[in-house]
Tab-separated table of C-alpha atoms in Angstrom:
chain	number	residue	atom	x	y	z
S	1	MET	CA	0.012	-0.016	0.020
S	2	ASP	CA	1.238	3.486	-0.867
S	3	LEU	CA	0.824	5.662	2.179
S	4	ASP	CA	-0.355	9.184	1.654
S	5	VAL	CA	-0.122	11.731	4.447
S	6	GLU	CA	-3.213	13.440	3.079
S	7	VAL	CA	-5.382	10.574	4.383
S	8	GLU	CA	-4.163	10.969	7.964
S	9	PRO	CA	-6.816	13.634	8.923
S	10	GLU	CA	-9.554	11.186	7.832
S	11	LEU	CA	-8.812	8.970	10.776
S	12	ASP	CA	-10.942	9.983	13.763
S	13	SER	CA	-9.738	9.349	17.318
S	14	PHE	CA	-11.875	6.232	17.671
S	15	SER	CA	-10.482	4.635	14.546
S	16	LEU	CA	-6.955	5.363	15.751
S	17	LEU	CA	-7.763	3.473	18.936
S	18	LEU	CA	-9.822	0.679	17.470
S	19	PRO	CA	-9.510	0.298	13.655
S	20	LEU	CA	-12.191	-1.583	11.726
S	21	PRO	CA	-10.500	-5.003	11.729
S	22	TYR	CA	-10.255	-4.926	15.510
S	23	ARG	CA	-13.888	-3.828	15.819
S	24	VAL	CA	-14.931	-6.816	13.711
S	25	ALA	CA	-12.767	-9.153	15.827
S	26	PHE	CA	-14.097	-7.727	19.086
S	27	ILE	CA	-17.718	-8.379	18.166
S	28	LEU	CA	-16.991	-11.872	16.904
S	29	VAL	CA	-15.310	-12.756	20.194
S	30	LEU	CA	-18.046	-11.052	22.162
S	31	GLY	CA	-20.550	-13.400	20.483
S	32	VAL	CA	-18.653	-16.462	21.779
S	33	TRP	CA	-18.686	-15.117	25.339
S	34	ALA	CA	-22.388	-14.334	25.016
S	35	TRP	CA	-23.205	-17.876	23.885
S	36	GLY	CA	-21.273	-19.266	26.840
S	37	LEU	CA	-23.337	-17.090	29.236
S	38	ASN	CA	-26.523	-18.307	27.550
S	39	LEU	CA	-25.514	-21.896	28.086
S	40	HIS	CA	-24.401	-21.292	31.649
S	41	TYR	CA	-27.526	-19.527	32.929
S	42	LEU	CA	-29.946	-21.814	31.120
S	43	SER	CA	-28.263	-24.842	32.598
S	44	LEU	CA	-28.657	-23.291	36.076
S	45	VAL	CA	-32.427	-22.999	35.556
S	46	LYS	CA	-32.540	-26.618	34.337
S	47	ILE	CA	-33.098	-25.991	30.648
S	48	ASP	CA	-31.265	-28.662	28.632
S	49	VAL	CA	-29.980	-26.657	25.677
S	50	PRO	CA	-27.928	-29.528	24.181
S	51	ALA	CA	-31.083	-31.611	24.009
S	52	LEU	CA	-32.983	-28.817	22.209
S	53	ILE	CA	-30.243	-28.323	19.585
S	54	HIS	CA	-29.457	-32.064	19.322
S	55	TYR	CA	-25.938	-31.651	20.582
S	56	PRO	CA	-24.226	-34.759	21.961
S	57	HIS	CA	-24.413	-35.069	25.743
S	58	ARG	CA	-21.329	-35.558	27.880
S	59	HIS	CA	-20.792	-39.246	28.576
S	60	SER	CA	-18.233	-38.711	31.309
S	61	SER	CA	-18.329	-36.632	34.443
S	62	THR	CA	-14.691	-35.755	33.858
S	63	LEU	CA	-15.544	-33.839	30.714
S	64	PRO	CA	-16.146	-30.067	31.103
S	65	SER	CA	-19.659	-28.740	30.823
S	66	HIS	CA	-20.826	-27.194	27.562
S	67	HIS	CA	-20.644	-23.653	28.878
S	68	LEU	CA	-17.192	-24.232	30.394
S	69	SER	CA	-15.928	-25.456	26.987
S	70	THR	CA	-17.373	-22.328	25.396
S	71	TYR	CA	-15.678	-20.146	27.976
S	72	ARG	CA	-12.358	-21.855	27.200
S	73	LEU	CA	-12.813	-21.149	23.476
S	74	ALA	CA	-13.694	-17.516	24.261
S	75	SER	CA	-10.591	-17.229	26.418
S	76	LEU	CA	-8.452	-18.716	23.638
S	77	LEU	CA	-9.744	-15.994	21.335
S	78	SER	CA	-9.682	-13.161	23.899
S	79	ILE	CA	-6.115	-13.408	25.229
S	80	PRO	CA	-4.491	-13.096	21.766
S	81	LEU	CA	-6.869	-10.250	20.951
S	82	VAL	CA	-5.747	-8.300	23.983
S	83	LEU	CA	-2.085	-8.988	23.267
S	84	SER	CA	-2.523	-8.024	19.604
S	85	LEU	CA	-4.199	-4.761	20.606
S	86	LEU	CA	-1.514	-3.914	23.102
S	87	PHE	CA	1.207	-4.580	20.545
S	88	PHE	CA	-0.625	-2.518	17.936
S	89	TRP	CA	-0.976	0.451	20.276
S	90	THR	CA	2.677	0.116	21.237
S	91	VAL	CA	4.001	0.302	17.683
S	92	THR	CA	1.576	2.927	16.342
S	93	HIS	CA	1.612	5.409	19.304
S	94	GLY	CA	-1.785	6.676	18.105
S	95	GLN	CA	-0.192	8.211	15.014
S	96	ALA	CA	-2.346	7.980	11.847
S	97	ARG	CA	0.527	7.198	9.531
S	98	LEU	CA	1.649	4.275	11.672
S	99	VAL	CA	-1.918	3.030	12.152
S	100	LEU	CA	-2.238	2.852	8.371
S	101	GLU	CA	1.197	1.254	7.936
S	102	TYR	CA	0.749	-1.575	10.428
S	103	GLU	CA	-2.563	-2.878	9.147
S	104	ILE	CA	-1.102	-6.362	8.987
S	105	ILE	CA	-1.283	-6.774	12.778
S	106	PRO	CA	-5.089	-6.870	13.150
S	107	GLN	CA	-5.364	-8.917	9.936
S	108	ILE	CA	-3.135	-11.591	11.425
S	109	TYR	CA	-5.504	-11.811	14.372
S	110	LEU	CA	-8.528	-12.213	12.123
S	111	ILE	CA	-6.720	-15.083	10.404
S	112	PHE	CA	-6.075	-16.523	13.858
S	113	ILE	CA	-9.862	-16.532	14.592
S	114	VAL	CA	-10.513	-18.475	11.425
S	115	LEU	CA	-7.786	-21.005	12.184
S	116	SER	CA	-9.051	-21.376	15.771
S	117	PHE	CA	-12.282	-22.869	14.370
S	118	LEU	CA	-10.688	-24.922	11.619
S	119	LEU	CA	-7.707	-26.542	13.357
S	120	PRO	CA	-8.403	-29.876	15.123
S	121	ILE	CA	-7.263	-28.769	18.635
S	122	ASN	CA	-8.612	-31.417	20.968
S	123	ARG	CA	-8.549	-29.449	24.228
S	124	VAL	CA	-10.516	-26.409	23.060
S	125	SER	CA	-14.116	-27.438	22.390
S	126	ARG	CA	-13.222	-29.402	19.238
S	127	THR	CA	-16.673	-31.086	19.003
S	128	GLY	CA	-18.452	-27.819	19.537
S	129	ARG	CA	-16.373	-25.962	16.957
S	130	PHE	CA	-16.826	-28.656	14.343
S	131	ARG	CA	-20.552	-28.888	15.081
S	132	PHE	CA	-20.829	-25.136	14.632
S	133	LEU	CA	-19.019	-25.320	11.278
S	134	SER	CA	-21.189	-28.152	10.064
S	135	ILE	CA	-24.387	-26.247	10.923
S	136	LEU	CA	-22.936	-23.055	9.429
S	137	LYS	CA	-22.157	-24.938	6.236
S	138	ARG	CA	-25.725	-26.222	6.014
S	139	VAL	CA	-27.486	-22.961	6.840
S	140	GLY	CA	-25.066	-20.975	4.720
S	141	VAL	CA	-26.842	-22.141	1.604
S	142	GLY	CA	-30.251	-21.797	3.203
S	143	GLY	CA	-30.471	-25.448	4.258
S	144	LEU	CA	-32.654	-26.672	7.087
S	145	ALA	CA	-32.416	-29.919	8.981
S	146	THR	CA	-35.499	-31.876	9.985
S	147	ALA	CA	-36.688	-31.622	13.605
S	148	LYS	CA	-35.104	-34.947	14.593
S	149	ASP	CA	-31.785	-33.830	13.116
S	150	GLY	CA	-31.552	-30.449	14.803
S	151	LYS	CA	-33.775	-27.948	13.005
S	152	PHE	CA	-33.931	-25.705	16.019
S	153	ALA	CA	-30.161	-25.353	16.009
S	154	ASP	CA	-30.216	-24.370	12.308
S	155	ILE	CA	-32.831	-21.673	12.843
S	156	LEU	CA	-31.239	-20.370	15.997
S	157	LEU	CA	-27.891	-19.952	14.227
S	158	ALA	CA	-29.444	-18.403	11.132
S	159	ASP	CA	-31.282	-15.859	13.335
S	160	VAL	CA	-27.991	-15.028	15.046
S	161	LEU	CA	-26.381	-14.456	11.620
S	162	THR	CA	-28.929	-11.720	10.876
S	163	SER	CA	-27.645	-9.867	13.917
S	164	TYR	CA	-24.126	-10.063	12.503
S	165	ALA	CA	-25.134	-8.878	8.990
S	166	LYS	CA	-23.403	-5.520	9.305
S	167	VAL	CA	-20.399	-7.100	10.969
S	168	PHE	CA	-20.046	-9.402	7.919
S	169	GLY	CA	-20.233	-6.335	5.702
S	170	ASP	CA	-17.463	-4.685	7.715
S	171	MET	CA	-15.430	-7.891	7.566
S	172	PHE	CA	-15.610	-7.782	3.759
S	173	VAL	CA	-14.704	-4.053	3.713
S	174	SER	CA	-11.708	-4.800	5.921
S	175	ALA	CA	-10.470	-7.558	3.589
S	176	CYS	CA	-11.204	-5.545	0.462
S	177	MET	CA	-9.244	-2.534	1.702
S	178	PHE	CA	-6.367	-4.741	2.812
S	179	PHE	CA	-5.940	-6.057	-0.724
S	180	SER	CA	-6.516	-2.733	-2.342
S	181	PRO	CA	-3.422	-0.770	-3.355
S	182	ARG	CA	-5.218	2.518	-2.644
S	183	HIS	CA	-6.403	1.758	0.876
S	184	SER	CA	-5.356	0.486	4.287
S	185	SER	CA	-7.765	-1.729	6.219
S	186	THR	CA	-7.005	0.301	9.312
S	187	GLY	CA	-7.903	3.534	7.637
S	188	LYS	CA	-11.228	5.211	7.225
S	189	PRO	CA	-13.647	2.433	6.125
S	190	ASP	CA	-14.518	2.712	2.433
S	191	ARG	CA	-17.808	0.853	2.245
S	192	ASN	CA	-17.932	1.256	-1.516
S	193	CYS	CA	-14.936	-1.017	-1.743
S	194	GLY	CA	-15.746	-3.733	-4.220
S	195	GLY	CA	-18.551	-1.663	-5.828
S	196	GLN	CA	-21.559	0.280	-4.574
S	197	TYR	CA	-23.776	-2.756	-4.111
S	198	MET	CA	-21.279	-5.363	-2.842
S	199	VAL	CA	-21.582	-4.495	0.826
S	200	PRO	CA	-25.426	-4.288	0.711
S	201	LEU	CA	-25.461	-7.671	-0.954
S	202	ILE	CA	-23.420	-9.213	1.809
S	203	ILE	CA	-25.584	-7.609	4.462
S	204	SER	CA	-28.601	-9.151	2.767
S	205	ILE	CA	-27.267	-12.731	2.883
S	206	PRO	CA	-28.359	-13.635	6.430
S	207	SER	CA	-31.918	-12.451	5.704
S	208	LEU	CA	-31.878	-14.453	2.451
S	209	ILE	CA	-30.858	-17.553	4.402
S	210	ARG	CA	-33.733	-17.152	6.825
S	211	LEU	CA	-36.148	-16.411	3.987
S	212	ARG	CA	-35.162	-19.637	2.263
S	213	GLN	CA	-35.584	-21.573	5.494
S	214	CYS	CA	-39.053	-20.204	5.998
S	215	LEU	CA	-40.047	-21.157	2.461
S	216	THR	CA	-38.578	-24.626	3.026
S	217	GLU	CA	-40.733	-25.060	6.103
S	218	TYR	CA	-43.779	-23.927	4.188
S	219	LEU	CA	-43.127	-26.446	1.417
S	220	ARG	CA	-42.626	-29.226	4.003
S	221	VAL	CA	-46.021	-28.418	5.480
S	222	ARG	CA	-47.664	-28.559	2.024
S	223	ARG	CA	-46.012	-31.881	1.183
S	224	HIS	CA	-46.976	-33.290	4.563
S	225	ASN	CA	-50.607	-32.252	4.044
S	226	SER	CA	-50.722	-33.524	0.480
S	227	GLY	CA	-49.552	-36.973	1.667
S	228	LYS	CA	-52.280	-37.334	4.272
S	229	GLN	CA	-55.009	-39.900	3.814
S	230	ILE	CA	-58.653	-38.831	3.535
S	231	GLY	CA	-60.025	-38.235	7.019
S	232	GLU	CA	-56.670	-37.417	8.598
S	233	SER	CA	-56.506	-34.011	10.267
S	234	SER	CA	-54.341	-31.253	8.836
S	235	SER	CA	-51.425	-29.628	10.651
S	236	GLY	CA	-52.220	-26.270	9.095
S	237	TRP	CA	-51.520	-24.894	5.689
S	238	GLY	CA	-48.176	-23.259	6.524
S	239	GLY	CA	-49.356	-19.660	6.536
S	240	GLN	CA	-47.252	-18.804	9.595
S	241	HIS	CA	-44.086	-19.690	7.714
S	242	LEU	CA	-45.045	-17.424	4.804
S	243	ALA	CA	-45.673	-14.628	7.271
S	244	ASN	CA	-42.305	-15.288	8.814
S	245	ALA	CA	-40.724	-15.171	5.360
S	246	LEU	CA	-42.417	-11.853	4.735
S	247	LYS	CA	-40.758	-10.467	7.885
S	248	TYR	CA	-37.285	-11.157	6.436
S	249	THR	CA	-38.159	-9.619	3.080
S	250	THR	CA	-38.825	-6.296	4.825
S	251	ALA	CA	-35.060	-5.988	5.431
S	252	PHE	CA	-34.273	-5.891	1.688
S	253	PRO	CA	-35.938	-2.516	0.898
S	254	VAL	CA	-34.121	-0.986	3.860
S	255	ILE	CA	-30.776	-2.195	2.548
S	256	THR	CA	-31.497	-1.449	-1.121
S	257	LEU	CA	-32.852	2.082	-0.578
S	258	SER	CA	-29.981	2.818	1.706
S	259	ALA	CA	-27.524	1.854	-1.039
S	260	LEU	CA	-29.383	4.101	-3.505
S	261	GLN	CA	-29.140	7.016	-1.096
S	262	ARG	CA	-25.379	6.512	-0.732
S	263	GLY	CA	-24.788	6.811	-4.489
S	264	TYR	CA	-27.769	9.087	-5.175
S	265	ASP	CA	-28.089	10.070	-8.834
S	266	PRO	CA	-31.414	11.729	-9.735
S	267	SER	CA	-30.941	10.931	-13.448
S	268	LYS	CA	-30.946	7.208	-12.696
S	269	ILE	CA	-33.325	6.890	-9.805
S	270	GLY	CA	-36.150	9.138	-10.934
S	271	MET	CA	-37.043	10.233	-7.378
S	272	SER	CA	-35.988	13.178	-5.234
S	273	GLU	CA	-33.530	12.549	-2.465
S	274	ALA	CA	-36.155	13.573	0.085
S	275	GLY	CA	-38.682	11.171	-1.407
S	276	LEU	CA	-36.136	8.384	-1.409
S	277	PHE	CA	-35.379	9.037	2.238
S	278	ARG	CA	-39.059	9.020	3.206
S	279	LEU	CA	-39.523	5.699	1.381
S	280	TRP	CA	-36.516	4.285	3.187
S	281	LEU	CA	-37.834	5.500	6.509
S	282	PHE	CA	-41.186	3.799	5.903
S	283	PHE	CA	-39.514	0.432	5.385
S	284	VAL	CA	-37.276	1.005	8.415
S	285	PHE	CA	-40.316	1.338	10.637
S	286	LEU	CA	-42.085	-1.556	8.906
S	287	ASN	CA	-39.092	-3.844	9.414
S	288	SER	CA	-38.639	-2.695	13.049
S	289	PHE	CA	-42.217	-3.148	14.227
S	290	TYR	CA	-42.919	-6.340	12.243
S	291	SER	CA	-39.786	-7.915	13.666
S	292	PHE	CA	-40.662	-6.745	17.190
S	293	TYR	CA	-44.175	-8.155	16.870
S	294	TRP	CA	-42.792	-11.506	15.670
S	295	ASP	CA	-40.262	-11.701	18.494
S	296	VAL	CA	-42.914	-11.180	21.107
S	297	ALA	CA	-45.977	-13.010	19.657
S	298	LYS	CA	-44.370	-15.855	17.746
S	299	ASP	CA	-40.805	-16.474	18.914
S	300	TRP	CA	-41.668	-16.018	22.631
S	301	ASP	CA	-45.377	-16.947	22.572
S	302	LEU	CA	-46.316	-13.936	24.704
S	303	SER	CA	-49.832	-12.550	24.568
S	304	ILE	CA	-49.188	-8.826	24.760
S	305	PHE	CA	-50.587	-8.322	21.233
S	306	ASP	CA	-53.525	-10.718	21.743
S	307	SER	CA	-56.493	-8.727	22.959
S	308	ASN	CA	-58.343	-11.889	23.959
S	309	GLU	CA	-55.527	-13.458	25.933
S	310	ARG	CA	-53.322	-10.764	27.398
S	311	ASP	CA	-55.800	-9.962	30.262
S	312	ASN	CA	-56.318	-13.609	31.115
S	313	PRO	CA	-56.161	-13.884	34.938
S	314	GLU	CA	-54.499	-17.297	34.624
S	315	HIS	CA	-51.178	-15.610	33.799
S	316	PRO	CA	-49.394	-12.281	34.255
S	317	TYR	CA	-50.559	-9.507	31.942
S	318	GLY	CA	-49.330	-9.950	28.397
S	319	LEU	CA	-47.374	-13.097	29.110
S	320	ARG	CA	-48.484	-16.761	29.002
S	321	ARG	CA	-49.605	-19.595	31.243
S	322	ASN	CA	-46.350	-21.547	31.221
S	323	LEU	CA	-43.316	-19.538	32.247
S	324	TRP	CA	-40.050	-21.168	33.110
S	325	PHE	CA	-38.289	-18.100	34.594
S	326	ARG	CA	-39.655	-17.320	38.012
S	327	ALA	CA	-38.955	-13.595	37.870
S	328	ARG	CA	-41.798	-12.166	35.793
S	329	GLY	CA	-39.889	-8.905	35.418
S	330	ILE	CA	-37.424	-10.646	33.106
S	331	TYR	CA	-40.018	-10.999	30.453
S	332	TYR	CA	-41.222	-7.370	30.614
S	333	GLY	CA	-37.626	-6.127	30.733
S	334	VAL	CA	-36.611	-8.147	27.668
S	335	ILE	CA	-39.687	-6.964	25.767
S	336	PHE	CA	-38.836	-3.325	26.507
S	337	ILE	CA	-35.108	-3.642	25.636
S	338	ASN	CA	-35.883	-5.620	22.509
S	339	PHE	CA	-38.249	-2.907	21.315
S	340	LEU	CA	-35.672	-0.167	21.749
S	341	LEU	CA	-32.853	-2.062	20.098
S	342	ARG	CA	-35.007	-3.420	17.278
S	343	CYS	CA	-35.582	0.154	16.178
S	344	THR	CA	-31.941	1.168	16.287
S	345	TRP	CA	-30.818	-2.018	14.499
S	346	SER	CA	-32.992	-1.392	11.510
S	347	PHE	CA	-31.276	1.944	11.099
S	348	LYS	CA	-27.945	0.206	11.446
S	349	LEU	CA	-28.752	-2.027	8.443
S	350	SER	CA	-28.384	1.120	6.346
S	351	PRO	CA	-24.907	1.465	4.878
S	352	HIS	CA	-25.519	5.060	3.759
S	353	LEU	CA	-25.541	6.388	7.329
S	354	ASP	CA	-21.905	5.584	7.915
S	355	HIS	CA	-20.520	8.171	5.508
S	356	PHE	CA	-20.377	10.520	8.468
S	357	ASN	CA	-16.888	10.066	9.832
S	358	ASP	CA	-17.848	10.994	13.356
S	359	LEU	CA	-20.346	8.111	13.469
S	360	GLU	CA	-17.807	5.289	13.366
S	361	GLY	CA	-17.800	5.028	17.129
S	362	GLY	CA	-21.591	5.126	17.222
S	363	ILE	CA	-21.831	2.452	14.522
S	364	PHE	CA	-19.613	0.170	16.583
S	365	VAL	CA	-21.735	0.752	19.685
S	366	MET	CA	-24.893	-0.106	17.775
S	367	GLU	CA	-23.342	-3.343	16.521
S	368	VAL	CA	-22.401	-4.258	20.071
S	369	LEU	CA	-25.919	-3.431	21.267
S	370	GLU	CA	-27.369	-5.739	18.574
S	371	VAL	CA	-25.189	-8.581	19.883
S	372	PHE	CA	-26.587	-7.769	23.325
S	373	ARG	CA	-30.185	-7.700	21.975
S	374	ARG	CA	-29.654	-11.070	20.331
S	375	TRP	CA	-28.107	-12.399	23.510
S	376	ILE	CA	-31.194	-11.640	25.615
S	377	TRP	CA	-33.431	-12.735	22.735
S	378	ILE	CA	-31.819	-16.161	22.840
S	379	PHE	CA	-32.703	-16.624	26.538
S	380	LEU	CA	-36.406	-16.251	25.846
S	381	ARG	CA	-36.302	-18.036	22.551
S	382	ILE	CA	-34.764	-21.132	24.086
S	383	GLU	CA	-36.997	-20.844	27.159
S	384	THR	CA	-40.029	-20.744	24.885
S	385	GLU	CA	-38.889	-23.806	22.938
S	386	TRP	CA	-38.228	-25.656	26.178
S	387	VAL	CA	-41.739	-24.811	27.462
S	388	ARG	CA	-43.215	-25.948	24.150
S	389	ASN	CA	-41.501	-29.264	24.495
S	390	GLN	CA	-42.928	-29.708	27.984
S	391	ARG	CA	-46.481	-29.618	26.560
S	392	ARG	CA	-48.311	-30.788	23.501
S	393	PRO	CA	-47.300	-28.904	20.350
S	394	ALA	CA	-49.503	-26.134	19.140
S	395	PRO	CA	-51.086	-26.277	15.643
S	396	ASP	CA	-48.734	-25.110	12.862
S	397	ASP	CA	-45.913	-24.681	15.335
S	398	ILE	CA	-42.751	-23.462	13.658
S	399	LEU	CA	-40.126	-25.630	15.264
S	400	LEU	CA	-41.451	-28.415	17.445
S	401	SER	CA	-41.797	-31.186	14.971
S	402	ASP	CA	-42.080	-32.059	11.365
S	403	PHE	CA	-45.764	-31.154	11.632
S	404	LYS	CA	-46.940	-34.426	13.137
S	405	VAL	CA	-49.845	-32.886	14.950
S	406	GLU	CA	-52.846	-35.088	15.320
S	407	ASN	CA	-55.466	-32.416	15.832
S	408	ASP	CA	-55.630	-28.951	14.276
């Protein structure tokens, strides 16, 4: 890379401290710690997560618990990250020219993360890492296992990927700038690297994965119903899966309209910039509130949107009859936090907002908050699935079985 002193003022103080590759690495490692905490707390409240995701149980008392293995992997990733950052700060001294010059240091750490999952290291959650990669490979092309083969794990991971959509976009930008002769990956992020629509396309991939999974579930329901004998009851026509698919399609207008705003050209778009912004804002709110509704009413089975059920005296207001967590405030708190962060995350899906240099730190905070939102979402999502498995499946349930419901 040819360094140019003219680019030094483009680096804000936050990027000097934590360049883009390190921000990507931090959020990836944070996700591993978050999953370990999920496993740890849920095991304390007697929810068998490995059984839900069809993960092999420990056959020996000498083997570490699943959450402990996850903590070990997180530690393996965290210690080198801290050492890499300290070394980077030592050699760059906060000087823009040196930050640009030593871009190889954070890139080496990103390579280390990849190798940590690929190398067959027996003592660091080898089974868990390989299981993660096998599921990632399947869902990466929109695949979906059957219920008996771990469908819940596939959908859980695919949902998590949607929360990392912008992180994947930043990961691509970091790699693209690293191999570009005109940029440094530790410089000001150029999110047009690779073309105007490359980053929006990458951001769209997780939603495309979930969209395909929803359509797969819908087709399974149709095939199941078409194979029934006359007189057998139906398990529903699959409309809930189509509605879920529609939820994921609402992310595409947000991403597409955002890309058009970034490279706004009135001669090509045929709409004023203000009109384009208003259209984008409409889809932002549509995506936010549709997703929030689905989280509460479908993913968590709560009744706050059901006028006939939410006031039922048999359960706390807006919740449900069967609650696994004893503290009712947990549910209300998660609903409130999820609502706030759902709104901010829809805005974060928009690449055009990051052309303001002073927003780099804010963008990073929003990405971290989305990991936090997904973290608390997982607690209730797994709790809901656990409660469902303690009772008879509901009609047209999304995840409980391959639609083997006897009565509609």
